[in-house]
mmCIF file of C-alpha atoms in Angstrom:
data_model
loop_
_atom_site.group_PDB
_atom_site.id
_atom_site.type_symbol
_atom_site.label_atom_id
_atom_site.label_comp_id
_atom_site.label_asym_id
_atom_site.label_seq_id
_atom_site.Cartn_x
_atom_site.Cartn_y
_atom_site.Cartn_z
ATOM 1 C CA UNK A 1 -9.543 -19.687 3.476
ATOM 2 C CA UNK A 2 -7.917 -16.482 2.759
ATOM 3 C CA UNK A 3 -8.076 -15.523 6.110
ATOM 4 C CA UNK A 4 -6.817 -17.836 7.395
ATOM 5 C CA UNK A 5 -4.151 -17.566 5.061
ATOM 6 C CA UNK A 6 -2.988 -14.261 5.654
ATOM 7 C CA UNK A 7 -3.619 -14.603 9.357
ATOM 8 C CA UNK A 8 -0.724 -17.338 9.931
ATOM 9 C CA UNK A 9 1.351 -15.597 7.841
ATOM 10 C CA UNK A 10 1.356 -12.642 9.860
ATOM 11 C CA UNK A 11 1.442 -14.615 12.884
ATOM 12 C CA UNK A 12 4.635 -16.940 11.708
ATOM 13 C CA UNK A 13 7.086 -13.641 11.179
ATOM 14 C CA UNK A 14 9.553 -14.442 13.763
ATOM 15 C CA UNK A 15 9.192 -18.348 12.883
ATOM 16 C CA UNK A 16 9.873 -17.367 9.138
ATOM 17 C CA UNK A 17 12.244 -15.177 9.612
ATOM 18 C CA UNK A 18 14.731 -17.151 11.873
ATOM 19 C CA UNK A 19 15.300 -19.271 8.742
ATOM 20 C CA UNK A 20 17.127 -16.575 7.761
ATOM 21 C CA UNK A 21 18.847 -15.627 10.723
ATOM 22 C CA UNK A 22 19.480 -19.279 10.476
ATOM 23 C CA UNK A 23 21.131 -19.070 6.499
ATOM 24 C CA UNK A 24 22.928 -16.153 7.533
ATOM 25 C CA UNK A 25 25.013 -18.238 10.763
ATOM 26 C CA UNK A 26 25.044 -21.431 8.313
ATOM 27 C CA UNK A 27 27.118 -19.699 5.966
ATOM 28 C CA UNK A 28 29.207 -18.356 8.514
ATOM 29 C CA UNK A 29 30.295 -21.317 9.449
ATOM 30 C CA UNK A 30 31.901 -22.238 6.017
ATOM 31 C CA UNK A 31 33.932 -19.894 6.444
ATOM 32 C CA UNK A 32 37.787 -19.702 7.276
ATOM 33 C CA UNK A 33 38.419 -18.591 10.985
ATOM 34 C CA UNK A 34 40.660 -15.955 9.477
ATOM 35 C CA UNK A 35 37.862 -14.815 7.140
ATOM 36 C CA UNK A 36 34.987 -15.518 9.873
ATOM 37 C CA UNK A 37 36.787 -12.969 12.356
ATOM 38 C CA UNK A 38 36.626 -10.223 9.289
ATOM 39 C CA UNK A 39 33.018 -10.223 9.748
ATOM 40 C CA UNK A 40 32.619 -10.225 13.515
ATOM 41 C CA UNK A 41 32.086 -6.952 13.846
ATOM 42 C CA UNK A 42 28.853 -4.358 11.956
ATOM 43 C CA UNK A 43 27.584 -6.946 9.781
ATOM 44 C CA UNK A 44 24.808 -9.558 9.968
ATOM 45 C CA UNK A 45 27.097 -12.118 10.940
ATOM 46 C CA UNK A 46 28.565 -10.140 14.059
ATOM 47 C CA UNK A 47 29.373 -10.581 17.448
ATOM 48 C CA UNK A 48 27.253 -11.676 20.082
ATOM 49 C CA UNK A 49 25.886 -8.089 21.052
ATOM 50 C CA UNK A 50 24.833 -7.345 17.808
ATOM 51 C CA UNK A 51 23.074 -10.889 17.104
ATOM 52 C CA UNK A 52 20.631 -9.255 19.862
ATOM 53 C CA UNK A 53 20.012 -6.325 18.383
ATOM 54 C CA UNK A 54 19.273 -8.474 15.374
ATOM 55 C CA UNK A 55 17.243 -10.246 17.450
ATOM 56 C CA UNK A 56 15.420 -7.450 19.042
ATOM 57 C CA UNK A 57 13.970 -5.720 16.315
ATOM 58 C CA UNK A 58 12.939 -9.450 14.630
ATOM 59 C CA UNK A 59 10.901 -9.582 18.026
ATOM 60 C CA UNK A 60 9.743 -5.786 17.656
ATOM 61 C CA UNK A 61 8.321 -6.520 14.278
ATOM 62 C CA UNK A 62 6.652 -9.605 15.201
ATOM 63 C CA UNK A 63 4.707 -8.375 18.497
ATOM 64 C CA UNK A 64 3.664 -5.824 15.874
ATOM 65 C CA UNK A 65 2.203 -7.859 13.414
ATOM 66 C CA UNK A 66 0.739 -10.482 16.611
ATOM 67 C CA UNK A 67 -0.696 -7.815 18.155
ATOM 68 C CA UNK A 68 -2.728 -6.523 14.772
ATOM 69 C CA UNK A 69 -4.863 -9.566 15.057
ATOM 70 C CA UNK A 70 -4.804 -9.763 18.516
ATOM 71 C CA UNK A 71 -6.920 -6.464 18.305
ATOM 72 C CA UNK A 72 -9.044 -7.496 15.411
ATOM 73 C CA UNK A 73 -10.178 -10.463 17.362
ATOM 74 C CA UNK A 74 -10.262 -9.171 20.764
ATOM 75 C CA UNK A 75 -10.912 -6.015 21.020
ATOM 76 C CA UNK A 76 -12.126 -3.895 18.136
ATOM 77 C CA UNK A 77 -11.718 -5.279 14.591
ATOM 78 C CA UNK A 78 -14.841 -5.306 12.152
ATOM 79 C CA UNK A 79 -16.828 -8.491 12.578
ATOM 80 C CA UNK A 80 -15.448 -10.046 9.090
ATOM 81 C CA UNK A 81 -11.834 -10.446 10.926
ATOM 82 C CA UNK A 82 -13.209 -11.535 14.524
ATOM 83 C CA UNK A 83 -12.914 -15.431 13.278
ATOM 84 C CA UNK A 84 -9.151 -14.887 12.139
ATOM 85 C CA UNK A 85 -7.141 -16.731 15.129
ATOM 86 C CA UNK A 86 -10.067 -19.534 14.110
ATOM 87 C CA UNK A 87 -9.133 -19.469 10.493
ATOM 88 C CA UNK A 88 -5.364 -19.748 11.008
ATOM 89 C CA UNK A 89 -6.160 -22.298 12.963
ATOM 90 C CA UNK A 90 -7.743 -24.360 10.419
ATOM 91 C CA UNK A 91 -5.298 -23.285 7.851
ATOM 92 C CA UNK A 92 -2.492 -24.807 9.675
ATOM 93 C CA UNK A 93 -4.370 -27.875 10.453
ATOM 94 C CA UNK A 94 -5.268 -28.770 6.465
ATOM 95 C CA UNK A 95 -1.646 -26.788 5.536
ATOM 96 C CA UNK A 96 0.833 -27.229 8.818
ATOM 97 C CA UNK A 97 3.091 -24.648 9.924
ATOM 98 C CA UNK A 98 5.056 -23.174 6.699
ATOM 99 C CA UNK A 99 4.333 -20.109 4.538
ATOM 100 C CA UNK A 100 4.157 -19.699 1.166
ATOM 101 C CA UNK A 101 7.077 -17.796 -0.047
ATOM 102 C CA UNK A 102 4.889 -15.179 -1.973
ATOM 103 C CA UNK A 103 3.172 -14.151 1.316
ATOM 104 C CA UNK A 104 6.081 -13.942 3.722
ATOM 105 C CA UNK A 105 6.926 -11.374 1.114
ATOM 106 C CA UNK A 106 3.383 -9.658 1.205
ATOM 107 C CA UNK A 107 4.320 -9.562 5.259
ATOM 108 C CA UNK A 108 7.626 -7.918 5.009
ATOM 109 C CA UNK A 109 5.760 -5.172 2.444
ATOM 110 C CA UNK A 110 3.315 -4.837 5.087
ATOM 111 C CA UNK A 111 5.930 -3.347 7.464
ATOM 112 C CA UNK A 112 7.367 -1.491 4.686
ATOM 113 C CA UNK A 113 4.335 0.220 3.859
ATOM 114 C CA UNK A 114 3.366 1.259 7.290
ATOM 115 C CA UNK A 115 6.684 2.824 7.658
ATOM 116 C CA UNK A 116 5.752 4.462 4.143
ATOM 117 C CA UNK A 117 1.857 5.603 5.219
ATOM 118 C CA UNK A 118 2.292 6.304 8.577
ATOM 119 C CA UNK A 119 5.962 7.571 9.791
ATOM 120 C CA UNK A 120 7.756 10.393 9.558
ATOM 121 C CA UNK A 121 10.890 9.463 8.076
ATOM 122 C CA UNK A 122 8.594 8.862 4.797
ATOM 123 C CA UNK A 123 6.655 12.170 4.665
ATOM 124 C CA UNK A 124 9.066 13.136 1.997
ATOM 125 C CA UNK A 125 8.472 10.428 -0.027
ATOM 126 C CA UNK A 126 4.006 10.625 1.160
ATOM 127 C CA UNK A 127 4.811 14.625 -0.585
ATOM 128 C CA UNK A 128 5.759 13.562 -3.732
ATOM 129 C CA UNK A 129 2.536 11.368 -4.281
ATOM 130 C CA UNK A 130 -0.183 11.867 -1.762
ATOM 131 C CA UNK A 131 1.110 15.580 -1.101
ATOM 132 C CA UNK A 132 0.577 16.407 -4.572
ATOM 133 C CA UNK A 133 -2.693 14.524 -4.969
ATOM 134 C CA UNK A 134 -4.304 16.455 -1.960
ATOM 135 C CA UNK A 135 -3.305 19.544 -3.533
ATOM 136 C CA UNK A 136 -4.486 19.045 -7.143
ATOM 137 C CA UNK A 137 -8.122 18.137 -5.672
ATOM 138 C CA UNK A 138 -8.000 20.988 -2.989
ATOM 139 C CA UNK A 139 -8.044 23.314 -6.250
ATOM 140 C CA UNK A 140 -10.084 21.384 -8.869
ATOM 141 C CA UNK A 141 -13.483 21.695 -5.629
ATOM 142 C CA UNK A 142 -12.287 24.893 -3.515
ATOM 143 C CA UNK A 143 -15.207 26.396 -4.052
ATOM 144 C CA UNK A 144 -17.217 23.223 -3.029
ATOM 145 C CA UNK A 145 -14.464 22.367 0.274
ATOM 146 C CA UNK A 146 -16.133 24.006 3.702
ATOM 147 C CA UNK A 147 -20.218 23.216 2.491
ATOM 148 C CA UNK A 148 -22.547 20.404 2.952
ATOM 149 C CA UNK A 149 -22.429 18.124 1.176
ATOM 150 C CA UNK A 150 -18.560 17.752 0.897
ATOM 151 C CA UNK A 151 -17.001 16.445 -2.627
ATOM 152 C CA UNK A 152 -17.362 12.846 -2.304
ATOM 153 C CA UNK A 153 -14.010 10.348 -3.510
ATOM 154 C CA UNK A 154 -13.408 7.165 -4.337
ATOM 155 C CA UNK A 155 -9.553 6.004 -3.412
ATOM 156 C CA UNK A 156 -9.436 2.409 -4.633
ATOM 157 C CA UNK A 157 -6.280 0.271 -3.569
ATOM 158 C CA UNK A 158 -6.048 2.444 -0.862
ATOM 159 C CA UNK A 159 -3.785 0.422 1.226
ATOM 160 C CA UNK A 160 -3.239 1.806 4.556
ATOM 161 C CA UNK A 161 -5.359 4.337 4.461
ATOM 162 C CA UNK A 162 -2.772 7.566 4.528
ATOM 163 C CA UNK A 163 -4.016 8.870 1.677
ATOM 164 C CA UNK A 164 -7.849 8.530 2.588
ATOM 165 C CA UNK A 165 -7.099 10.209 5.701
ATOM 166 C CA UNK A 166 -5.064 13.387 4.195
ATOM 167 C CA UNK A 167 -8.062 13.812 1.577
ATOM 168 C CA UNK A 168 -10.621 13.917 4.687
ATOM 169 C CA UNK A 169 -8.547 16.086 6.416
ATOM 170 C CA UNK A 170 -8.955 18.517 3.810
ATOM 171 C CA UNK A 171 -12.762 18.200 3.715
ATOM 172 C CA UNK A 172 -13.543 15.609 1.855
ATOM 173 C CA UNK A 173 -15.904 12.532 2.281
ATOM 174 C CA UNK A 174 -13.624 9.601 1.183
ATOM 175 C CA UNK A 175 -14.880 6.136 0.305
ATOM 176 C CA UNK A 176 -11.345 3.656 0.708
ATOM 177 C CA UNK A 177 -11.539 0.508 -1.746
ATOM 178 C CA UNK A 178 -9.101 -2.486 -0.886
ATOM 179 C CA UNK A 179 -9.078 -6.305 -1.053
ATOM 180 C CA UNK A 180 -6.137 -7.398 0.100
ATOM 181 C CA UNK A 181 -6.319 -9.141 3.481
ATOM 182 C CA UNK A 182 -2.613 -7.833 4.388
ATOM 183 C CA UNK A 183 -4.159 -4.793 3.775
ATOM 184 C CA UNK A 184 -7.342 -4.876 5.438
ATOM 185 C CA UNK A 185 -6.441 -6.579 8.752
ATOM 186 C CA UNK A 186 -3.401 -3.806 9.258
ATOM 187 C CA UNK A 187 -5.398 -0.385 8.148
ATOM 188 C CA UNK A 188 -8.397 -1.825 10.261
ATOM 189 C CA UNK A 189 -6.325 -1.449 13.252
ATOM 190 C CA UNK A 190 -4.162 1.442 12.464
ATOM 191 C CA UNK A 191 -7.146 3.663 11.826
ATOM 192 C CA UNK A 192 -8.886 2.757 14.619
ATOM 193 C CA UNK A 193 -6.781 1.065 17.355
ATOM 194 C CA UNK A 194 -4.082 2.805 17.568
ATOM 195 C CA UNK A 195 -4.030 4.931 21.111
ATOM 196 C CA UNK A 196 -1.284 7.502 20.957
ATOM 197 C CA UNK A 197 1.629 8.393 18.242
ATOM 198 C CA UNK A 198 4.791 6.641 18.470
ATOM 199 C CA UNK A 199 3.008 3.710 20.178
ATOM 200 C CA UNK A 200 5.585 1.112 17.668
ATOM 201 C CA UNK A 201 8.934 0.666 17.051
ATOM 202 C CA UNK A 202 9.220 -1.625 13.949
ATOM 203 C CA UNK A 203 12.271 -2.106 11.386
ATOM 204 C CA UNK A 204 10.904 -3.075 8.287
ATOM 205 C CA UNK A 205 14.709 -3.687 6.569
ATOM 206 C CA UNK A 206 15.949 -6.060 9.090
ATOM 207 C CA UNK A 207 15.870 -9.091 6.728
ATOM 208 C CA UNK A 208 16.685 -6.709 4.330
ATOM 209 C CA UNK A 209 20.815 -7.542 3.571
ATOM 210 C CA UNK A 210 21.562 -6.334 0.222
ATOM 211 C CA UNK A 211 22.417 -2.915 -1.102
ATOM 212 C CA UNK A 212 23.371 -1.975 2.738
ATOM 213 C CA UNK A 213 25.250 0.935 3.528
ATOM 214 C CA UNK A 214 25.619 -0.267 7.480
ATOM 215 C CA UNK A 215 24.277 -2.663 9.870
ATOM 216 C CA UNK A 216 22.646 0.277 11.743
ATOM 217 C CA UNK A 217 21.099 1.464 8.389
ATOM 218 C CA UNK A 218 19.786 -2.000 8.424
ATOM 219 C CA UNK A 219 18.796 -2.549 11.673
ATOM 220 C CA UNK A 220 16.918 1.500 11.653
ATOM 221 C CA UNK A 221 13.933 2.128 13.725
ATOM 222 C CA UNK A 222 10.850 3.600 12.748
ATOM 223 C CA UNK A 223 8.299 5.003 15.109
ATOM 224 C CA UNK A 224 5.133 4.725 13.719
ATOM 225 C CA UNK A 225 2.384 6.036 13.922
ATOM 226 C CA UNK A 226 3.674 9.939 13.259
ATOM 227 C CA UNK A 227 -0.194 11.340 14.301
ATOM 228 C CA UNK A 228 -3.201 9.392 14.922
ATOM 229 C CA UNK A 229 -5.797 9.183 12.329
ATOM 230 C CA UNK A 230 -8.531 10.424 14.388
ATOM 231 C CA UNK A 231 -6.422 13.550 15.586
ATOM 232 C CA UNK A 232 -5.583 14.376 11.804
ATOM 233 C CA UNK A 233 -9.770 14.351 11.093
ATOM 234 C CA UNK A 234 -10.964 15.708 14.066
ATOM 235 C CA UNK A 235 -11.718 19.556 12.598
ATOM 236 C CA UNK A 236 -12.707 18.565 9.384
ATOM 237 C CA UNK A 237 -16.346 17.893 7.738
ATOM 238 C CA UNK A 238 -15.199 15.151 5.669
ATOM 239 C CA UNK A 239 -15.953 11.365 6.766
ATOM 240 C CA UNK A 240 -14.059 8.074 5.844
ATOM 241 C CA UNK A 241 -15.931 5.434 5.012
ATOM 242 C CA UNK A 242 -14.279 1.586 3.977
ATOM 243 C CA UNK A 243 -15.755 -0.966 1.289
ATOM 244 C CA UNK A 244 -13.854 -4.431 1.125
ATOM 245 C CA UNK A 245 -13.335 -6.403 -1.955
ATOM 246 C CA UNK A 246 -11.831 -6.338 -5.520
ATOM 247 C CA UNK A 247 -12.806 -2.916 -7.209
ATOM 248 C CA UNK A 248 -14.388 -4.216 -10.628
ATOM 249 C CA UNK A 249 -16.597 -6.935 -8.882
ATOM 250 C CA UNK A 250 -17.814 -4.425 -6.331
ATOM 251 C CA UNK A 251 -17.838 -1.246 -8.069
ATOM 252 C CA UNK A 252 -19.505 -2.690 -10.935
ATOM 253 C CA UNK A 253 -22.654 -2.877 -9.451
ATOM 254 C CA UNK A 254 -25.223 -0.151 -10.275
ATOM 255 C CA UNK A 255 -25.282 1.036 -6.514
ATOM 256 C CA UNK A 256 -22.414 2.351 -7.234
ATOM 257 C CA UNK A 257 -23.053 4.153 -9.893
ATOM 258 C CA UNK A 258 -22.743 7.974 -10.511
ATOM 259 C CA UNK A 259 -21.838 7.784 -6.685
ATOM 260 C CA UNK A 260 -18.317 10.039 -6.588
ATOM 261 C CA UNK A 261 -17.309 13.513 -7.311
ATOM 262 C CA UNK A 262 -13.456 12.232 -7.931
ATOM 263 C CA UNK A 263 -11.878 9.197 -8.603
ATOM 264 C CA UNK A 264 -8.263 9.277 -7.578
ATOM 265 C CA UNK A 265 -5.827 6.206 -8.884
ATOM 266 C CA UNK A 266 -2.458 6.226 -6.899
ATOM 267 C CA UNK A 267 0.045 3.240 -7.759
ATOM 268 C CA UNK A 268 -3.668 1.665 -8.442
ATOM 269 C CA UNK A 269 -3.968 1.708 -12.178
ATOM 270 C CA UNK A 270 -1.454 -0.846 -13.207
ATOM 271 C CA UNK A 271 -2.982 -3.588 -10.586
ATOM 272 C CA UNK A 272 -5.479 -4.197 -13.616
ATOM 273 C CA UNK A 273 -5.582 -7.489 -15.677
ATOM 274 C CA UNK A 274 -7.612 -5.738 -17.965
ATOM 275 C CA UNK A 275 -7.248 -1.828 -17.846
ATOM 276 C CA UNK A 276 -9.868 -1.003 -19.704
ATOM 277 C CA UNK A 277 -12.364 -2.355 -17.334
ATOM 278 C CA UNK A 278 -10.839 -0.344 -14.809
ATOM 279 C CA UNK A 279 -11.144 2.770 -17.002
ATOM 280 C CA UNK A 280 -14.843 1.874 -17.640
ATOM 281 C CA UNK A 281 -15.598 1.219 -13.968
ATOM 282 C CA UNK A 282 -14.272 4.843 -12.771
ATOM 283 C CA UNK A 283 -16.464 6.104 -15.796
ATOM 284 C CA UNK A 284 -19.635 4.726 -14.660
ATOM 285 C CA UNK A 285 -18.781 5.391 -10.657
ATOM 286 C CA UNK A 286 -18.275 9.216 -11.802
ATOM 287 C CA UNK A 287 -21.176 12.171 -12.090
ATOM 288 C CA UNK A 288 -21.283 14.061 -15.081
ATOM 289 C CA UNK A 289 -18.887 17.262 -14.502
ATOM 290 C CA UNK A 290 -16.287 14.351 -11.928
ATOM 291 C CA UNK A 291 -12.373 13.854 -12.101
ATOM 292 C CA UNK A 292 -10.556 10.912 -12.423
ATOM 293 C CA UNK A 293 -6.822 12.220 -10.807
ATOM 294 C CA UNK A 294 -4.362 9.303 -11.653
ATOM 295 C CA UNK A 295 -0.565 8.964 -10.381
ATOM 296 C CA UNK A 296 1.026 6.059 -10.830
ATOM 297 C CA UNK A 297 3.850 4.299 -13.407
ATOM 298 C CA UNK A 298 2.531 1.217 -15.289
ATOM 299 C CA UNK A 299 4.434 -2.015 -13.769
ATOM 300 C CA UNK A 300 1.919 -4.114 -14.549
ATOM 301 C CA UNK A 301 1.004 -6.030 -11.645
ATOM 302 C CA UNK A 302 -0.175 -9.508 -13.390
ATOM 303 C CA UNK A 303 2.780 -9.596 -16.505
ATOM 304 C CA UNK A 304 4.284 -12.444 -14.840
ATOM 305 C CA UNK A 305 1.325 -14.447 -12.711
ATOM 306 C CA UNK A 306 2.013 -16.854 -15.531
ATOM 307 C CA UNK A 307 5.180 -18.000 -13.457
ATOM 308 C CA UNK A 308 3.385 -18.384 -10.071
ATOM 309 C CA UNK A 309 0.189 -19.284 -10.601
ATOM 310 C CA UNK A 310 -1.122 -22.697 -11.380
ATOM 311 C CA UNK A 311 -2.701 -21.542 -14.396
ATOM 312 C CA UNK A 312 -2.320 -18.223 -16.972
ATOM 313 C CA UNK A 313 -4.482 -15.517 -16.235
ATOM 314 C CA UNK A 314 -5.740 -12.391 -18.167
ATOM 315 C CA UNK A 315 -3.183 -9.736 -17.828
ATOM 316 C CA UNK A 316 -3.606 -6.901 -20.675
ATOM 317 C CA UNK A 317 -0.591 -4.377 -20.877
ATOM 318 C CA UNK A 318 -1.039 -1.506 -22.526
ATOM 319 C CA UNK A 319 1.330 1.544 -23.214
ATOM 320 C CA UNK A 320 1.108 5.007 -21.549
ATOM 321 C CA UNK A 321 -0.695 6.784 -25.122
ATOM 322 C CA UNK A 322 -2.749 3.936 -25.587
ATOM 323 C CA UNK A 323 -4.377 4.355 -22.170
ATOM 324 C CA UNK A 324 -4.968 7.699 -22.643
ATOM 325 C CA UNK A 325 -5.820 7.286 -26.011
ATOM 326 C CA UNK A 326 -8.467 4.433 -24.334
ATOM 327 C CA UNK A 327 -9.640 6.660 -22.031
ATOM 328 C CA UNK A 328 -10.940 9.233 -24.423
ATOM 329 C CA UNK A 329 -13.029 6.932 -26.193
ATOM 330 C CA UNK A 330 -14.653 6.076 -23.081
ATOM 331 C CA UNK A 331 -15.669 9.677 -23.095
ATOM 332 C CA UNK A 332 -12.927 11.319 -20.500
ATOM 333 C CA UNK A 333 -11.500 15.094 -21.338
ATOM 334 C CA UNK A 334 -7.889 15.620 -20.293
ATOM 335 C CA UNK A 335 -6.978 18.751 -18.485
ATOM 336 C CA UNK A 336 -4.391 20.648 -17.526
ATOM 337 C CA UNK A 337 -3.134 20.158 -13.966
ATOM 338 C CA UNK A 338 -2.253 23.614 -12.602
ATOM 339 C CA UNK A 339 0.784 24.584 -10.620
ATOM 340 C CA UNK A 340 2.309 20.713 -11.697
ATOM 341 C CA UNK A 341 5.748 20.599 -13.713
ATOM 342 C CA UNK A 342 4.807 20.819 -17.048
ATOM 343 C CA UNK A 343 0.860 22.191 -17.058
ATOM 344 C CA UNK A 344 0.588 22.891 -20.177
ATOM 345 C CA UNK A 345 0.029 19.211 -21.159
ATOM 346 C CA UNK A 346 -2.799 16.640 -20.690
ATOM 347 C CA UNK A 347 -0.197 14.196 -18.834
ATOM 348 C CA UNK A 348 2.452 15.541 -16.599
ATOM 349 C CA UNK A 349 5.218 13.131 -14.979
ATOM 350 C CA UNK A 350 6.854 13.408 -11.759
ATOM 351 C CA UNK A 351 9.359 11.367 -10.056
ATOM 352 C CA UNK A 352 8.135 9.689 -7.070
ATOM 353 C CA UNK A 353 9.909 7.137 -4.675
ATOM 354 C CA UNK A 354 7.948 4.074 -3.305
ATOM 355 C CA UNK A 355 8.661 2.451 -0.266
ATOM 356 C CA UNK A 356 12.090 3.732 -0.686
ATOM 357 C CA UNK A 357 14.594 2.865 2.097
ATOM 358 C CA UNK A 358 16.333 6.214 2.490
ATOM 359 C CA UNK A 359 19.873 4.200 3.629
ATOM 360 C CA UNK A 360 19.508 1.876 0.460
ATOM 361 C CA UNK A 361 22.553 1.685 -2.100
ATOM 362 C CA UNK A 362 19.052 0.782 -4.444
ATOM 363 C CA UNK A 363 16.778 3.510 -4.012
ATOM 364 C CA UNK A 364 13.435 2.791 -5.820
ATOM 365 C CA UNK A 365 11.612 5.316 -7.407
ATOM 366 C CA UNK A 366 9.003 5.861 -10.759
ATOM 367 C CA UNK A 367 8.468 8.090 -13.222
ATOM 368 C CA UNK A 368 5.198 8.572 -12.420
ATOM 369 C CA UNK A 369 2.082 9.766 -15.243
ATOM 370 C CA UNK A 370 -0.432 12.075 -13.345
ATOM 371 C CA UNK A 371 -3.614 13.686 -15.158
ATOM 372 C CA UNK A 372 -6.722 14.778 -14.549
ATOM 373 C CA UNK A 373 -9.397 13.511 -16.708
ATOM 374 C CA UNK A 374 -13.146 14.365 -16.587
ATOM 375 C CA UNK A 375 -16.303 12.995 -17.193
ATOM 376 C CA UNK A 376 -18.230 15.984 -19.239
ATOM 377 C CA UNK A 377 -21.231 17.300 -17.586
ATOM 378 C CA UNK A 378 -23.185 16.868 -20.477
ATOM 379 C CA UNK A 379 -22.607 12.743 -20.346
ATOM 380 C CA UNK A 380 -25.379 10.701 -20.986
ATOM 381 C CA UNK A 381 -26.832 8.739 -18.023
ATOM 382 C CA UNK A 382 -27.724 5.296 -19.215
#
């Protein structure tokens, strides 16, 4: 069902999006003449020329998005996404043609966070988070970085895979957690179906029409992707591995279990509805002597599922010192991050953008907590 879900929505972009386009010339027409022929010129409502640049990048997004699942289902996706034309098909059939509001959304932060992972104009903003990341795990295992076995980490929420691939580019063997579909069906072809860099032109703000600087800031291009996945892990010894599905209800399982030399939590920590069973979870997945590296703000993700979802769900927020206070109980040891602002504290805090538009008169950015917290060598294995 969720397949099928996701699968139209992805697929209905341009349908979706022309009732905008649509809302946009509606309230045009209200208009004066006098005030109409104000606008006719660099804004949404221009003249005929720039309606088909509109147009354009509308269609560049969507061919996109089509071609995504085109490739899982034709040519290379993993055999869990080869029945997703089939499942849209039987969504629309029990559902009809619409989209729920809440996913069009999740489809428009799809394009957003490819531009984010994997383009160029965003490497600035992949610094501030990933960037620093890589480097605070490059020093906490150089002597272990270049030998067999390589450190092994756990990246759960991982998204689009960026930073799974920077971490095995550095030697690392990374295990990527995610379980959103969104998520799933676009890394699954990024990392392995894309065939040269550049290969897309999308514009992720298009619909975007407040806080606008310009039409063309708008209406910007982003080439995507800025390398290819393979070419950025072709020298290394680490490997990339995937594992689909919610991270408490697979990671709880004992297989799992003293699996992972790190543990790093990137805008992951605050998707919990109960954080301490996240906390718990990255204990047990741990060996005695591992790191948890978090960076992330705490927007908790489920505050306000009360007001879209049928029913209330668990959603447990808790402040930044009673995490931490939380996680030493469960038996972690803060350090001191080296070479970070502030290192001589357990928790350091760095500004960090996310998904950003650069041209935006609403820039969004966090004040981000980052530690590194470890699991003692001497903890008992139960």
């Amino acid at each position: 069902m969720a397949l099928g879900r996701v699968t139209h929505a992805m697929m209905q972009y341009a349908f979706i999006a022309s009732f905008e386009t649509n809302r946009w010339k509606r309230n045009l027409g209200k208009l004066s003449e006098r005030h109409a022929s104000l606008l006719s010129r660099g804004t949404i409502y221009g003249n005929e020329g720039e309606q088909s640049l509109i147009t354009e990048a509308i269609h560049q997004n969507d061919m996109f998005l089509r071609y995504i699942v085109h490739w899982l289902v034709e040519e290379g996706g993993p055999p869990p996404l080869h029945a997703a034309f089939d499942a849209a098909d039987a969504w629309r059939a029990t559902h009809g043609e619409g989209v729920m509001p809440a996913d069009f959304e999740k489809v428009l932060y799809v394009l957003k966070n490819v531009a984010r992972d994997w383009s160029k104009e965003f490497q600035a903003e992949r610094d501030e988070s990933y960037g620093v990341l890589c480097d605070v795990l490059q020093t906490l295992f150089k002597d272990r970085l270049g030998n067999e076995p390589s450190p092994r980490v756990l990246v759960p929420g991982c998204g689009l895979g960026r930073l799974c691939v920077d971490l095995v580019a550095r030697g690392f063997d990374v295990v990527g957690n995610e379980h959103s579909y969104f998520m799933l069906m676009t890394s699954a072809y990024i990392l392995n179906g894309l065939a040269r860099q550049g290969q897309w032109t999308i514009h992720p703000w298009v619909l975007q029409s407040s806080n606008v600087l310009s039409l063309e800031d708008q209406l910007q291009p982003i080439s995507i992707p800025d390398a290819l996945p393979l070419h950025l892990v072709s020298e290394s010894l680490g490997s990339l591995g995937m594992v689909a599905g919610d991270f408490v209800q697979v990671f709880k399982s004992e297989e799992f279990h003293l699996e992972y030399d790190a543990v790093v939590t990137c805008f992951f920590l605050d998707t919990a509805q109960n954080v301490i069973e996240y906390m718990e979870i990255i204990w047990d997945v741990l060996r005695p002597g591992g790191v948890w590296v978090h960076l992330g703000p705490l927007q908790w993700h489920w505050a306000d599922s009360h007001t879209y979802l049928d029913k209330e769900d668990v959603s447990i927020e808790v402040p930044l010192d009673k995490v931490m206070e939380i996680a030493r109980h469960i038996g972690f040891e803060f350090e001191h991050i080296k070479g970070t602002v502030d290192d001589t504290k357990a928790c350091s805090f760095l500004s960090c953008s996310y998904m950003s538009n650069p041209t935006s008169m609403r820039p969004q950015s966090y004040t981000c907590a980052m530690w590194v917290a470890r699991k003692p060598h001497q903890a008992a294995v139960e």
